[in-house]
Short mmCIF file of N, CA, C and O in Angstrom, two decimals:
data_model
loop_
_atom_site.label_atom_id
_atom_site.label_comp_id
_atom_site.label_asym_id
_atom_site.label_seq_id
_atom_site.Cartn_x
_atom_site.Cartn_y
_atom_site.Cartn_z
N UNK N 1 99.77 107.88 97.72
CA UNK N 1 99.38 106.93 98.75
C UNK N 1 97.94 107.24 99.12
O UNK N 1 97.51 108.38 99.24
N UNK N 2 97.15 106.02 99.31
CA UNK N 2 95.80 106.28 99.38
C UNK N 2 95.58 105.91 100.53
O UNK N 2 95.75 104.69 100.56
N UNK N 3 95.12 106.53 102.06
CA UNK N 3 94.51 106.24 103.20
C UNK N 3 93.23 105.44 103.45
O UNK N 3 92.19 106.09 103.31
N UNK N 4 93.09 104.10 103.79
CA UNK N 4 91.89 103.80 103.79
C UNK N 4 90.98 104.51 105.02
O UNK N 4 89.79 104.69 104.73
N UNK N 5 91.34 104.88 106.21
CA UNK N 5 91.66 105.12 107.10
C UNK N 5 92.55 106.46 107.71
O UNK N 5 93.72 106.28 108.08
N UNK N 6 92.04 107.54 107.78
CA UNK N 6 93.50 108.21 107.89
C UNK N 6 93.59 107.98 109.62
O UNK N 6 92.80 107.60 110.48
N UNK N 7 95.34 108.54 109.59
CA UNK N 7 95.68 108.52 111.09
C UNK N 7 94.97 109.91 111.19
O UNK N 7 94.44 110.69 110.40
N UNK N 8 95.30 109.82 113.12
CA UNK N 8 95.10 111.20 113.67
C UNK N 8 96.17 110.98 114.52
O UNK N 8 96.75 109.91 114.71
N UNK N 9 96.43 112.24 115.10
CA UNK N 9 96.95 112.45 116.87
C UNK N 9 96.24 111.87 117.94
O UNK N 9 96.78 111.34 118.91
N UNK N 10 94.86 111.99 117.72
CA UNK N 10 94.43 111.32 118.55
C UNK N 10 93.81 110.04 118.60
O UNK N 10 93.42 109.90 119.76
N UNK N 11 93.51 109.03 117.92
CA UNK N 11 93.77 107.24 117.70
C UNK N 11 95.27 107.45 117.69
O UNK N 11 95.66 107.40 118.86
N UNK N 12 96.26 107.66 116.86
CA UNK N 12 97.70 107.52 116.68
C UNK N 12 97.52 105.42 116.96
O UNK N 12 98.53 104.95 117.47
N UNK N 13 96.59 104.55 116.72
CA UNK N 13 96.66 103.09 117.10
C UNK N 13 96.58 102.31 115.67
O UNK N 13 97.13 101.25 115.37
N UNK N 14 95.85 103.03 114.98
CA UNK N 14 95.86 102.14 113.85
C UNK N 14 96.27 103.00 112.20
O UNK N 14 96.16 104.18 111.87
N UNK N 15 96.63 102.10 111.63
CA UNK N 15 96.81 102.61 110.38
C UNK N 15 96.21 101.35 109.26
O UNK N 15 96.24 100.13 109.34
N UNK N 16 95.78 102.12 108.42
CA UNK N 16 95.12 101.53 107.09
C UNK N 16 95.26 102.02 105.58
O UNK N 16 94.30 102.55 105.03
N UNK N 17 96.39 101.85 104.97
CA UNK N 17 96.54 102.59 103.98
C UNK N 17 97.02 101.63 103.06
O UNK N 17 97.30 100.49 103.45
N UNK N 18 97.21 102.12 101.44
CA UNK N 18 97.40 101.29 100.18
C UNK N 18 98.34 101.91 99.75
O UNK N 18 98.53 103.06 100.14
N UNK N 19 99.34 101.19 98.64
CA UNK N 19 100.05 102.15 97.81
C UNK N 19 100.59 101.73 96.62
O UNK N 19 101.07 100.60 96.63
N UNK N 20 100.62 102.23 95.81
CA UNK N 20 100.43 101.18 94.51
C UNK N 20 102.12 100.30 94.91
O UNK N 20 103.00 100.51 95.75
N UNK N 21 101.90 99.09 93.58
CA UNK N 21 102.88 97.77 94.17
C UNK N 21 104.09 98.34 93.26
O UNK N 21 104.14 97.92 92.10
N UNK N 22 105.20 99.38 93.74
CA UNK N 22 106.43 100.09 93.09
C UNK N 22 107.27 100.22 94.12
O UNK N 22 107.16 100.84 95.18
N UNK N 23 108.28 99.43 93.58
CA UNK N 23 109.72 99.69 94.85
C UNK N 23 109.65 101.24 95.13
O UNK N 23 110.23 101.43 96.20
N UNK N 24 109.31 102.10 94.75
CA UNK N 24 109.57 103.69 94.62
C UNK N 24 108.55 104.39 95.96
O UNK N 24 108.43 105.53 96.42
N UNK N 25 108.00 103.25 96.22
CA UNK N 25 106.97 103.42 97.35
C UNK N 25 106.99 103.11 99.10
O UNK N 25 106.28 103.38 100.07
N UNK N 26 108.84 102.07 98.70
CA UNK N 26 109.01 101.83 99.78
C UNK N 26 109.14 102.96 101.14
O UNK N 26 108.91 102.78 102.34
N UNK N 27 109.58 104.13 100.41
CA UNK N 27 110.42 104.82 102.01
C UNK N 27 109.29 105.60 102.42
O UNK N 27 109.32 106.06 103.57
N UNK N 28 107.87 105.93 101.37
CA UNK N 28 107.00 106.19 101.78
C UNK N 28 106.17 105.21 102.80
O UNK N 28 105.25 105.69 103.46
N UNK N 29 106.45 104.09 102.88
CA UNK N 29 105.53 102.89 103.50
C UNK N 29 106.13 103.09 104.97
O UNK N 29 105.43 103.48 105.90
N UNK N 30 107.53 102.79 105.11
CA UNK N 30 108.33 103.11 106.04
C UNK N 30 107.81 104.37 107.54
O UNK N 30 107.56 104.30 108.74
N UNK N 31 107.88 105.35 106.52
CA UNK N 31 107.64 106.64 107.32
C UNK N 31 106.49 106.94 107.49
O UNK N 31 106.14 107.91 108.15
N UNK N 32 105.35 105.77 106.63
CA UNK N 32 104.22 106.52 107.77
C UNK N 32 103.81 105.67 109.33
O UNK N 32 102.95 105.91 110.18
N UNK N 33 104.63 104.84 109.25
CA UNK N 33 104.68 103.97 110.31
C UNK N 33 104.92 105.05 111.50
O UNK N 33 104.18 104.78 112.44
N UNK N 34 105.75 106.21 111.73
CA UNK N 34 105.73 106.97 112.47
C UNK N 34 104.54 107.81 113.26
O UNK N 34 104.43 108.40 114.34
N UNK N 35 103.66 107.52 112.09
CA UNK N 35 102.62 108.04 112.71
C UNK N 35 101.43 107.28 113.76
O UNK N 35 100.30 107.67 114.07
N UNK N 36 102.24 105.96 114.18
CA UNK N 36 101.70 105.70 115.56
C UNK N 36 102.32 105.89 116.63
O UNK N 36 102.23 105.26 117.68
N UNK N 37 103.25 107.18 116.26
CA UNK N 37 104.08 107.49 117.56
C UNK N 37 104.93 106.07 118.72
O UNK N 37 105.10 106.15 119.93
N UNK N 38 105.25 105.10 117.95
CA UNK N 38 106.10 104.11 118.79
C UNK N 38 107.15 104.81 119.07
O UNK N 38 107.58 105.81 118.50
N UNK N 39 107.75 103.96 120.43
CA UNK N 39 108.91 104.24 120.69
C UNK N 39 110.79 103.82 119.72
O UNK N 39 110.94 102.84 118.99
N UNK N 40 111.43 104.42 119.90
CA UNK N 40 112.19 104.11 118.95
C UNK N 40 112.68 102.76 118.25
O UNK N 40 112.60 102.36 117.09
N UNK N 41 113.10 102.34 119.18
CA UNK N 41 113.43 100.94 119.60
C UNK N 41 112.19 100.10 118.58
O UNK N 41 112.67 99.36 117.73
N UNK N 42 111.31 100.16 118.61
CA UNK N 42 110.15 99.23 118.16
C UNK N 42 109.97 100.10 116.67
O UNK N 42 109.93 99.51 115.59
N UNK N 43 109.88 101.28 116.78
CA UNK N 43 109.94 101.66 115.41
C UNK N 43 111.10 101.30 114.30
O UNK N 43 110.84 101.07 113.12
N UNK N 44 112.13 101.30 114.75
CA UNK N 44 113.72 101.16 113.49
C UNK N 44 112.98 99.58 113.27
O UNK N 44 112.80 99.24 112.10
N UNK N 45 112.62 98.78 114.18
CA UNK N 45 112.55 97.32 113.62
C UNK N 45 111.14 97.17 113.16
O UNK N 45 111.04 96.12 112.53
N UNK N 46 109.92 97.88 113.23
CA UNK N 46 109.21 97.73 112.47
C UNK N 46 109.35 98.47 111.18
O UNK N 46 108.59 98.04 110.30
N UNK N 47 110.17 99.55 110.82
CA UNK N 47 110.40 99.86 109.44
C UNK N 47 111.00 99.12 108.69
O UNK N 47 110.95 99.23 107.46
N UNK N 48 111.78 98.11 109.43
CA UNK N 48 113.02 96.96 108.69
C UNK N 48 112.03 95.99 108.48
O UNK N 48 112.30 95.08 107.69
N UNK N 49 110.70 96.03 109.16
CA UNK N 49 110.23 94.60 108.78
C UNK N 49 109.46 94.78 107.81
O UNK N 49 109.58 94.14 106.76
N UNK N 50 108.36 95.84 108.02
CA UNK N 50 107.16 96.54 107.00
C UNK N 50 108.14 96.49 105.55
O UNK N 50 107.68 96.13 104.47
N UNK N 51 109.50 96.92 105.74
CA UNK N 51 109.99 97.30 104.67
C UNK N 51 110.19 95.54 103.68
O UNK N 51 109.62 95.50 102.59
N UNK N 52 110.51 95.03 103.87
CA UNK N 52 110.80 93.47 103.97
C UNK N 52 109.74 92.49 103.21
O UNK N 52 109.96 91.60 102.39
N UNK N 53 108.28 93.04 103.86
CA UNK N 53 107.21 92.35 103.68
C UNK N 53 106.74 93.03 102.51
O UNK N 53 106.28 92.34 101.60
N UNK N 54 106.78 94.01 102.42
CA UNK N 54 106.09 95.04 100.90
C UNK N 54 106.61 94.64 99.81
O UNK N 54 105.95 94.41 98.80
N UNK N 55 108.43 94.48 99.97
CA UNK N 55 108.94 94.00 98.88
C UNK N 55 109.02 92.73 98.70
O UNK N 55 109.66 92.30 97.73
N UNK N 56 108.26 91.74 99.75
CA UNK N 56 107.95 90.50 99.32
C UNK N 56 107.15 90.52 98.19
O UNK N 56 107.38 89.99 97.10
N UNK N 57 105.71 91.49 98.71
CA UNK N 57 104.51 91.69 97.69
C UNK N 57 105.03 91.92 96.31
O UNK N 57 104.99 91.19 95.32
N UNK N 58 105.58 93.26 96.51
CA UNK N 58 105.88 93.53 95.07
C UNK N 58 107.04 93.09 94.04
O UNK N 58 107.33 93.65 92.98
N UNK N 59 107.65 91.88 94.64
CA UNK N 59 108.58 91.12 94.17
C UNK N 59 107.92 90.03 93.59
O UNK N 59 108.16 89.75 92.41
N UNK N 60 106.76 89.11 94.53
CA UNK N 60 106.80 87.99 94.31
C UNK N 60 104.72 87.57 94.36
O UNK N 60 104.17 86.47 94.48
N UNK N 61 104.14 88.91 94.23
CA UNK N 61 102.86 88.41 94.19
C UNK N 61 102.37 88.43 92.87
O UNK N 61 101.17 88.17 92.75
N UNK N 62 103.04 88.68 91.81
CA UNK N 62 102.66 89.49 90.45
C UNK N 62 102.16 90.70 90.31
O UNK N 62 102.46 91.01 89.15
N UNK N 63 101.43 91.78 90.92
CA UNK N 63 101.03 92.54 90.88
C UNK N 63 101.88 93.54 89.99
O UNK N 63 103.10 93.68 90.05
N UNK N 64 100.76 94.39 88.92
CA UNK N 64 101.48 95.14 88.46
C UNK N 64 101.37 96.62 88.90
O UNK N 64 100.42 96.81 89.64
N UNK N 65 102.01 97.58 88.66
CA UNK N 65 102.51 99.22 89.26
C UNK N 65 101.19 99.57 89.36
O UNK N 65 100.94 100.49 90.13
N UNK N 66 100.36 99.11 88.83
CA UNK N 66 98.96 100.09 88.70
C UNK N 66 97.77 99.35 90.03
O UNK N 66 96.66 99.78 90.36
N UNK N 67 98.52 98.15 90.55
CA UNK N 67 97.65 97.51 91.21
C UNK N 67 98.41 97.94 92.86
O UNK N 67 99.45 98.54 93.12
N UNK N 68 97.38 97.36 93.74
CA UNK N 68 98.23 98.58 95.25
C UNK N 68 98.10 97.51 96.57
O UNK N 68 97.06 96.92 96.86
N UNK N 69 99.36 97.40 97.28
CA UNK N 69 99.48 96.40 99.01
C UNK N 69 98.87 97.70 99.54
O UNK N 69 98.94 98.90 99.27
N UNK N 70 98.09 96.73 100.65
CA UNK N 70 97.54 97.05 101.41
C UNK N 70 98.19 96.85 102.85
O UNK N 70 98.58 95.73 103.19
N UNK N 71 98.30 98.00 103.69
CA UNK N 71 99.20 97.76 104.81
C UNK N 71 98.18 98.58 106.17
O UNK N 71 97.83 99.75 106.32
N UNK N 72 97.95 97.34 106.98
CA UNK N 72 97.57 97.44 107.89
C UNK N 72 97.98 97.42 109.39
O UNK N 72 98.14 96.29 109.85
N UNK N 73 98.27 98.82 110.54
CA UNK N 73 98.99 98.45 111.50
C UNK N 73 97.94 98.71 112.61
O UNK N 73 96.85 99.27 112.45
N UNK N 74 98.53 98.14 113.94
CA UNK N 74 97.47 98.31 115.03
C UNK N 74 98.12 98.20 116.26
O UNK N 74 98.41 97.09 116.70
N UNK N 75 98.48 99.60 117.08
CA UNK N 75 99.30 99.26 118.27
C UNK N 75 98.86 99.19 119.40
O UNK N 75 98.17 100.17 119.67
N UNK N 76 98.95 98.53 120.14
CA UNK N 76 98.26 98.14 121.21
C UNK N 76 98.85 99.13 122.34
O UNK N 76 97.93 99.52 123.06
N UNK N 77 100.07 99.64 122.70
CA UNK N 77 100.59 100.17 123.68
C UNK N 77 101.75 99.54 123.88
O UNK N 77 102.81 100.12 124.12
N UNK N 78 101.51 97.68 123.74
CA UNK N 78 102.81 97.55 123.92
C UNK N 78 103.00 96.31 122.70
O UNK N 78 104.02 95.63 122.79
N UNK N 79 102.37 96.12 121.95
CA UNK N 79 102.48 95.18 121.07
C UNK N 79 101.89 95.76 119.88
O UNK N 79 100.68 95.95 119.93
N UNK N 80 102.65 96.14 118.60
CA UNK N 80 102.19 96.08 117.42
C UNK N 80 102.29 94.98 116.48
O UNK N 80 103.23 94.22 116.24
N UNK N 81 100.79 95.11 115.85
CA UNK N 81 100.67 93.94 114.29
C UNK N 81 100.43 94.92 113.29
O UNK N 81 99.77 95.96 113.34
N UNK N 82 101.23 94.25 112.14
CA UNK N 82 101.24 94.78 110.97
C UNK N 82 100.81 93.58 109.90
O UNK N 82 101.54 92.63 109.61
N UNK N 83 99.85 93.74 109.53
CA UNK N 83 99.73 92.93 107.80
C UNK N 83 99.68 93.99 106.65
O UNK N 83 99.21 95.12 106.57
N UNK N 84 100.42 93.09 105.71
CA UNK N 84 100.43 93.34 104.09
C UNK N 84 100.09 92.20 103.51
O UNK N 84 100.44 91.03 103.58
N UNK N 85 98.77 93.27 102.51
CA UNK N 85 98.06 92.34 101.80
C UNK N 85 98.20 92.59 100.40
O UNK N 85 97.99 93.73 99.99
N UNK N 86 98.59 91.49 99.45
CA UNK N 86 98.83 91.90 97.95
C UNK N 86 97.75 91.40 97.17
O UNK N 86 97.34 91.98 96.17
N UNK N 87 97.22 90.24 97.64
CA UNK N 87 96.23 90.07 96.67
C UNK N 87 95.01 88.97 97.55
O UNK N 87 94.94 87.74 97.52
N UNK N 88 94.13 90.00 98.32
CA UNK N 88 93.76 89.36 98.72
C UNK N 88 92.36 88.67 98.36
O UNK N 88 91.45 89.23 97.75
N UNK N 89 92.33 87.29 98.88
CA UNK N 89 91.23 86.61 98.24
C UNK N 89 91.61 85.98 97.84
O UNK N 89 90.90 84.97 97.86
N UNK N 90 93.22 85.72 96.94
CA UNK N 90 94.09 85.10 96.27
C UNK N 90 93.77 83.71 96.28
O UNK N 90 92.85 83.56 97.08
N UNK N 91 94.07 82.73 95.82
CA UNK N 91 93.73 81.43 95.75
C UNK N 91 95.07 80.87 95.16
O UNK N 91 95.23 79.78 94.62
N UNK N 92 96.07 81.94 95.40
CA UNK N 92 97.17 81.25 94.81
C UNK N 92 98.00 80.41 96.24
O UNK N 92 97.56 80.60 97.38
N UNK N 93 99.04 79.63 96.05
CA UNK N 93 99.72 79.04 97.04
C UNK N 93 100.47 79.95 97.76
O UNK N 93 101.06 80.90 97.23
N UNK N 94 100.49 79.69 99.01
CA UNK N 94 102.03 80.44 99.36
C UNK N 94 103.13 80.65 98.90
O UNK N 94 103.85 79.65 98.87
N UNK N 95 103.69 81.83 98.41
CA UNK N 95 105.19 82.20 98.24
C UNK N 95 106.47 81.23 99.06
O UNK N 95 107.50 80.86 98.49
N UNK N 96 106.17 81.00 100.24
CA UNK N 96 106.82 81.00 101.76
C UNK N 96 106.81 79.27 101.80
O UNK N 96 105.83 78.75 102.34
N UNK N 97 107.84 78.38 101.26
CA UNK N 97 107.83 77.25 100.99
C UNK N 97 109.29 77.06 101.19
O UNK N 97 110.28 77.68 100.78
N UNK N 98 109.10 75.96 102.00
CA UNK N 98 110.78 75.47 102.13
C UNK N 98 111.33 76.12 103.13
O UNK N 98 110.59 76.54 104.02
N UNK N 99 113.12 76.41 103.21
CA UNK N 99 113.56 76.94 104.04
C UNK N 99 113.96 78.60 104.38
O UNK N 99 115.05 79.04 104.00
N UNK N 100 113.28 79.20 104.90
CA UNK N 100 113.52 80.70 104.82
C UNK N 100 115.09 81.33 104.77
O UNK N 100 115.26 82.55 104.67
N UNK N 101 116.09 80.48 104.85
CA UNK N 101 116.99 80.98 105.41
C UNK N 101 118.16 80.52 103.98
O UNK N 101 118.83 79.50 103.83
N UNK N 102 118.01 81.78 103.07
CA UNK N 102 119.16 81.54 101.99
C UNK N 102 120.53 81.47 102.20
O UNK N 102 121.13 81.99 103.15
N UNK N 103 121.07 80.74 101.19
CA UNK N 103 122.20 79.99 101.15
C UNK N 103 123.40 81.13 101.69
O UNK N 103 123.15 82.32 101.49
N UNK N 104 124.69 80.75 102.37
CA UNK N 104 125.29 81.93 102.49
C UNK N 104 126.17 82.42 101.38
O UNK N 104 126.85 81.67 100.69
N UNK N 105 126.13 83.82 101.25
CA UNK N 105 126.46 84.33 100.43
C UNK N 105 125.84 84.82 99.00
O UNK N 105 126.21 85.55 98.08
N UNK N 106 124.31 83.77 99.43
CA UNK N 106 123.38 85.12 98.57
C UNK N 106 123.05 86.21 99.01
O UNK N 106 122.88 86.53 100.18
N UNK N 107 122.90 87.07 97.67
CA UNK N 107 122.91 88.42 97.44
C UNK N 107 121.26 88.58 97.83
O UNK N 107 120.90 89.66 98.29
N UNK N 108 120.66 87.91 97.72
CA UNK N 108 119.13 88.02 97.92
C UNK N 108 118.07 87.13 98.70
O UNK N 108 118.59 86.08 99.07
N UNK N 109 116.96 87.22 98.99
CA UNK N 109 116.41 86.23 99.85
C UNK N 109 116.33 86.43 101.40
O UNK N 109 115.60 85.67 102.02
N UNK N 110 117.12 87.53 102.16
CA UNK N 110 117.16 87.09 102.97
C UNK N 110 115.51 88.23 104.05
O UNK N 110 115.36 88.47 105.24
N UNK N 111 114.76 88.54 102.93
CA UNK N 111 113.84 89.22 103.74
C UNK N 111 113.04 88.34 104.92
O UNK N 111 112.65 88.75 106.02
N UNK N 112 112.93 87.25 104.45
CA UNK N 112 111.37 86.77 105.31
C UNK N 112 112.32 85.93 106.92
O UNK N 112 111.71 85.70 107.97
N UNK N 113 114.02 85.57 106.67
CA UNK N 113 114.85 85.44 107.13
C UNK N 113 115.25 86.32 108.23
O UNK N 113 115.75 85.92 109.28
N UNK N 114 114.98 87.73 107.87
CA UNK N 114 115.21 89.04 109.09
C UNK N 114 113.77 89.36 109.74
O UNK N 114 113.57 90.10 110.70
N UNK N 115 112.87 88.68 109.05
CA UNK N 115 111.36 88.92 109.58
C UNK N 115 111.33 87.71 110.77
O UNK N 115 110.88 88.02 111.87
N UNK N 116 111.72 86.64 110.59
CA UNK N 116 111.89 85.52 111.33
C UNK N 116 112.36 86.06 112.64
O UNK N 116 111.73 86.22 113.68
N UNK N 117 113.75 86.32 112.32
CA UNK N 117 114.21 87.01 113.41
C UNK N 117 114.27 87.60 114.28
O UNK N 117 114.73 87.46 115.41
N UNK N 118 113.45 88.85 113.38
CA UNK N 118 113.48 90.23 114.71
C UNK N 118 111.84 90.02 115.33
O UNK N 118 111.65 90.37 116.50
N UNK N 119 110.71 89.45 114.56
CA UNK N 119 109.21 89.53 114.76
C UNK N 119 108.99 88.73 115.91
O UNK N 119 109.12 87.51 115.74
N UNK N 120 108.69 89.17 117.09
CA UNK N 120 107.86 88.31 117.82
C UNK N 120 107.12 87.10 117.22
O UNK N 120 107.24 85.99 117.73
N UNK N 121 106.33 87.31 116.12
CA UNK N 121 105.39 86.20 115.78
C UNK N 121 105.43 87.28 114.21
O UNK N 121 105.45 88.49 114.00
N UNK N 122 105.42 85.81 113.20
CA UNK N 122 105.40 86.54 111.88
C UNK N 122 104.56 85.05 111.31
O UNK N 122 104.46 83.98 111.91
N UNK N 123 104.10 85.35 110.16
CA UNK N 123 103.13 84.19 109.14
C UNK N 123 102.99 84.86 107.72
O UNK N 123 103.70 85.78 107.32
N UNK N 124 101.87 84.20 106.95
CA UNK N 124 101.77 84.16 105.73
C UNK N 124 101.63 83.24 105.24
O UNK N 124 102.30 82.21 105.21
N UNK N 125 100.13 83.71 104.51
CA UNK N 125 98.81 82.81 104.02
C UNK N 125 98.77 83.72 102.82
O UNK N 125 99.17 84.88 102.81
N UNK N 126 98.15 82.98 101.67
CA UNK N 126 98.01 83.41 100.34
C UNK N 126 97.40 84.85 100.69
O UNK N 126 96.36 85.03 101.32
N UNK N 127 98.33 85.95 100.11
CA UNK N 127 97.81 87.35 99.63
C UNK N 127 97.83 87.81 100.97
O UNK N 127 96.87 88.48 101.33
N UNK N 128 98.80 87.57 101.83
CA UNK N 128 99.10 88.07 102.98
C UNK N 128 99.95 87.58 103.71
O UNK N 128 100.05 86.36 103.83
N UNK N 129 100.93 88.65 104.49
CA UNK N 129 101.81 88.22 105.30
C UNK N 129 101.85 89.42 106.45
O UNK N 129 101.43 90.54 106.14
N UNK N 130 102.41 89.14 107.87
CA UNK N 130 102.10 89.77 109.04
C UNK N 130 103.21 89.38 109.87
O UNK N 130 103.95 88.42 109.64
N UNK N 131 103.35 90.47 111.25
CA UNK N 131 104.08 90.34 111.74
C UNK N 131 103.85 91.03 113.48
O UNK N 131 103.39 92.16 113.58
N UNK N 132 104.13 90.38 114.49
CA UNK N 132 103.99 91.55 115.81
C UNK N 132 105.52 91.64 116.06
O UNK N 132 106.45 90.96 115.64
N UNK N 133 105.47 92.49 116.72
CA UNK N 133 106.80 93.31 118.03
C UNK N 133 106.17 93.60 118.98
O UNK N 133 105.14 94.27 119.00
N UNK N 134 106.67 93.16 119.79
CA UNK N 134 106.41 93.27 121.21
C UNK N 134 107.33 94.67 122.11
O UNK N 134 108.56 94.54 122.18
N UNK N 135 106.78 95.76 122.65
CA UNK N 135 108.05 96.44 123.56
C UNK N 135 108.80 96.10 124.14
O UNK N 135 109.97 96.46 124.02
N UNK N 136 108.34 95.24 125.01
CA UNK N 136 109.49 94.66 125.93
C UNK N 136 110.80 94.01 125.06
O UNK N 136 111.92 93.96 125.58
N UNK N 137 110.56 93.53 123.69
CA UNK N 137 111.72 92.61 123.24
C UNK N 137 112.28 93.47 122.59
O UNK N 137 113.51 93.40 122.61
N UNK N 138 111.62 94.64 121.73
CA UNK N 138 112.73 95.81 121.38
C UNK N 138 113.51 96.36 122.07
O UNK N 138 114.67 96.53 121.68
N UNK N 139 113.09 96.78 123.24
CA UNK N 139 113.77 97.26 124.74
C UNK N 139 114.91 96.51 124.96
O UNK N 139 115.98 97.10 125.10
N UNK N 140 114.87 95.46 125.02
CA UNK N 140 115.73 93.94 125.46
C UNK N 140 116.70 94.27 124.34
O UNK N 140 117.88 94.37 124.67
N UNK N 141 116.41 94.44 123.11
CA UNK N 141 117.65 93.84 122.07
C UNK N 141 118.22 95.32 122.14
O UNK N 141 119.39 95.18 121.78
N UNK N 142 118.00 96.80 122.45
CA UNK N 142 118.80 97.95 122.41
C UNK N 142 119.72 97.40 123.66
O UNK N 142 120.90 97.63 123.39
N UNK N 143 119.62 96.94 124.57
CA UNK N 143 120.06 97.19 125.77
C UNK N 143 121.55 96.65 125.75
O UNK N 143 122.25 96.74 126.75
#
């Protein structure tokens, strides 16, 4: 994993890092999310989402193992944004067409479907997709 950006203890606000485009990279993507010290609650659902959006990239942007998403986070205190970027500059169309919400009883599809869901505000524009959480609404859905 390549830091564009490294964290510290002391920013603990933003993160900027790459990692090449390999499912094998997910639980690494996951766990460095920890290192903006969120609270729990906001962390389990931003690992479910970060996790979600990466394997959009590396499912569905073409990129091959040798090429790397770019994952960008930024916490405000009480609101984090996260983008992943697979190819950016891209000029290709959106992935994200039609209805997000697969048929029941598929086995697959339902990432951008749980991003809908749990994200305060989520999007995606060619060679990128993003997402916020808000504290207060993580707080709300443990309770």
């Amino acid at each position: 994993m390549r830091r564009t950006q490294p964290a510290s203890p002391q920013s603990g606000r933003h993160l900027d890092f790459q990692v090449p485009a390999s499912p094998g990279m997910l639980r690494r993507v996951r766990d460095t999310l920890r290192d903006l010290a969120l609270p729990a609650d906001l962390l389990a659902d931003a690992r479910l989402l970060v996790n979600e959006l990466v394997t959009n990239s590396i499912r569905h942007s073409g990129l091959g193992p040798e090429e790397r998403v770019r994952i960008l986070a930024d916490w405000s205190g009480n609101r984090l944004r996260v983008d992943v970027y697979d190819r950016a500059g891209a000029r290709a169309p959106s992935p994200v067409v039609g209805a997000i919400r697969p048929r029941p009883g598929s086995q697959s599809g339902w990432g951008l479907y749980v991003v809908d869901r749990v994200a305060t505000r989520w999007g995606a524009v060619p060679g990128r997709y993003w997402f916020e959480l808000e504290l207060d609404q993580a707080e709300g859905r443990g309770a």
